[in-house]
Amino acid sequence: MAEFTTILDGFEVMMRLGIHPHEVAPQRVVVSVEMTVMYPGPLGEDAIEEVLDYDFVRTGIRALAAERPFALQETLCEAIAGLCLADERVRRVKVRTVKADVYPDARVGCEIVRTR
């Protein structure tokens, strides 16, 4: 078996996220994802078909952001984790979301870890 960590870090997306009246408009959310991916053995070829293509995570997050508003970062993290775990090779996923512009002096976020 071969284990890799595939990372999507600092992905910024504009989305509706929050419970406060001023959060009705889309705001900047920064998403980072780490996936522990298992393969049956060492990689044989230098080809994308051999590994998990992380484009599906980026595209999936963008789709989630466009589909509906989220009240809670925890709910958004769960949705992203579910997206990642849909690929059976993913054994563990850590998702972090950060609302980057809520406060002038701090960023607020949430992080979860899900395993199979």
CSV table of C-alpha atoms in Angstrom, one decimal, residues 30-87:
chain,number,residue,atom,x,y,z
A,30,VAL,CA,-10.7,30.5,2.4
A,31,VAL,CA,-10.8,26.7,2.3
A,32,SER,CA,-8.0,24.2,2.9
A,33,VAL,CA,-8.3,20.5,2.5
A,34,GLU,CA,-5.9,17.6,3.3
A,35,MET,CA,-6.8,14.2,2.1
A,36,THR,CA,-5.0,11.0,3.1
A,37,VAL,CA,-5.2,8.9,0.0
A,38,MET,CA,-4.4,5.1,-0.2
A,39,TYR,CA,-3.2,3.4,-3.4
A,40,PRO,CA,-2.7,-0.4,-3.8
A,41,GLY,CA,1.0,0.0,-4.2
A,42,PRO,CA,3.8,2.3,-5.4
A,43,LEU,CA,2.9,4.5,-8.4
A,44,GLY,CA,3.8,2.9,-11.6
A,45,GLU,CA,3.6,5.8,-14.0
A,46,ASP,CA,3.8,9.6,-13.9
A,47,ALA,CA,0.2,9.9,-15.1
A,48,ILE,CA,-2.8,11.6,-13.6
A,49,GLU,CA,-4.8,8.5,-14.1
A,50,GLU,CA,-2.7,6.8,-11.4
A,51,VAL,CA,-3.7,9.2,-8.6
A,52,LEU,CA,-6.6,11.2,-7.2
A,53,ASP,CA,-7.1,14.3,-9.3
A,54,TYR,CA,-7.6,17.2,-6.8
A,55,ASP,CA,-9.4,19.2,-9.4
A,56,PHE,CA,-12.7,17.5,-8.4
A,57,VAL,CA,-12.3,19.0,-4.9
A,58,ARG,CA,-11.8,22.5,-6.2
A,59,THR,CA,-14.7,22.2,-8.6
A,60,GLY,CA,-16.9,20.6,-5.9
A,61,ILE,CA,-16.3,23.4,-3.4
A,62,ARG,CA,-17.0,26.0,-6.1
A,63,ALA,CA,-20.3,24.2,-6.9
A,64,LEU,CA,-21.3,24.0,-3.2
A,65,ALA,CA,-20.6,27.8,-2.8
A,66,ALA,CA,-22.9,28.5,-5.8
A,67,GLU,CA,-25.7,26.1,-4.9
A,68,ARG,CA,-26.9,27.5,-1.6
A,69,PRO,CA,-26.1,29.6,1.4
A,70,PHE,CA,-24.6,28.0,4.5
A,71,ALA,CA,-25.5,29.3,7.9
A,72,LEU,CA,-22.6,27.6,9.7
A,73,GLN,CA,-19.0,26.9,8.8
A,74,GLU,CA,-19.4,23.5,10.5
A,75,THR,CA,-22.1,22.6,7.9
A,76,LEU,CA,-19.9,23.7,5.1
A,77,CYS,CA,-16.9,21.7,6.4
A,78,GLU,CA,-19.1,18.6,6.6
A,79,ALA,CA,-20.3,19.1,3.0
A,80,ILE,CA,-16.7,19.4,1.8
A,81,ALA,CA,-15.6,16.4,3.8
A,82,GLY,CA,-18.4,14.4,2.3
A,83,LEU,CA,-17.4,15.5,-1.2
A,84,CYS,CA,-13.8,14.2,-0.5
A,85,LEU,CA,-14.9,10.9,1.1
A,86,ALA,CA,-17.0,10.1,-2.0
A,87,ASP,CA,-13.8,8.9,-3.5
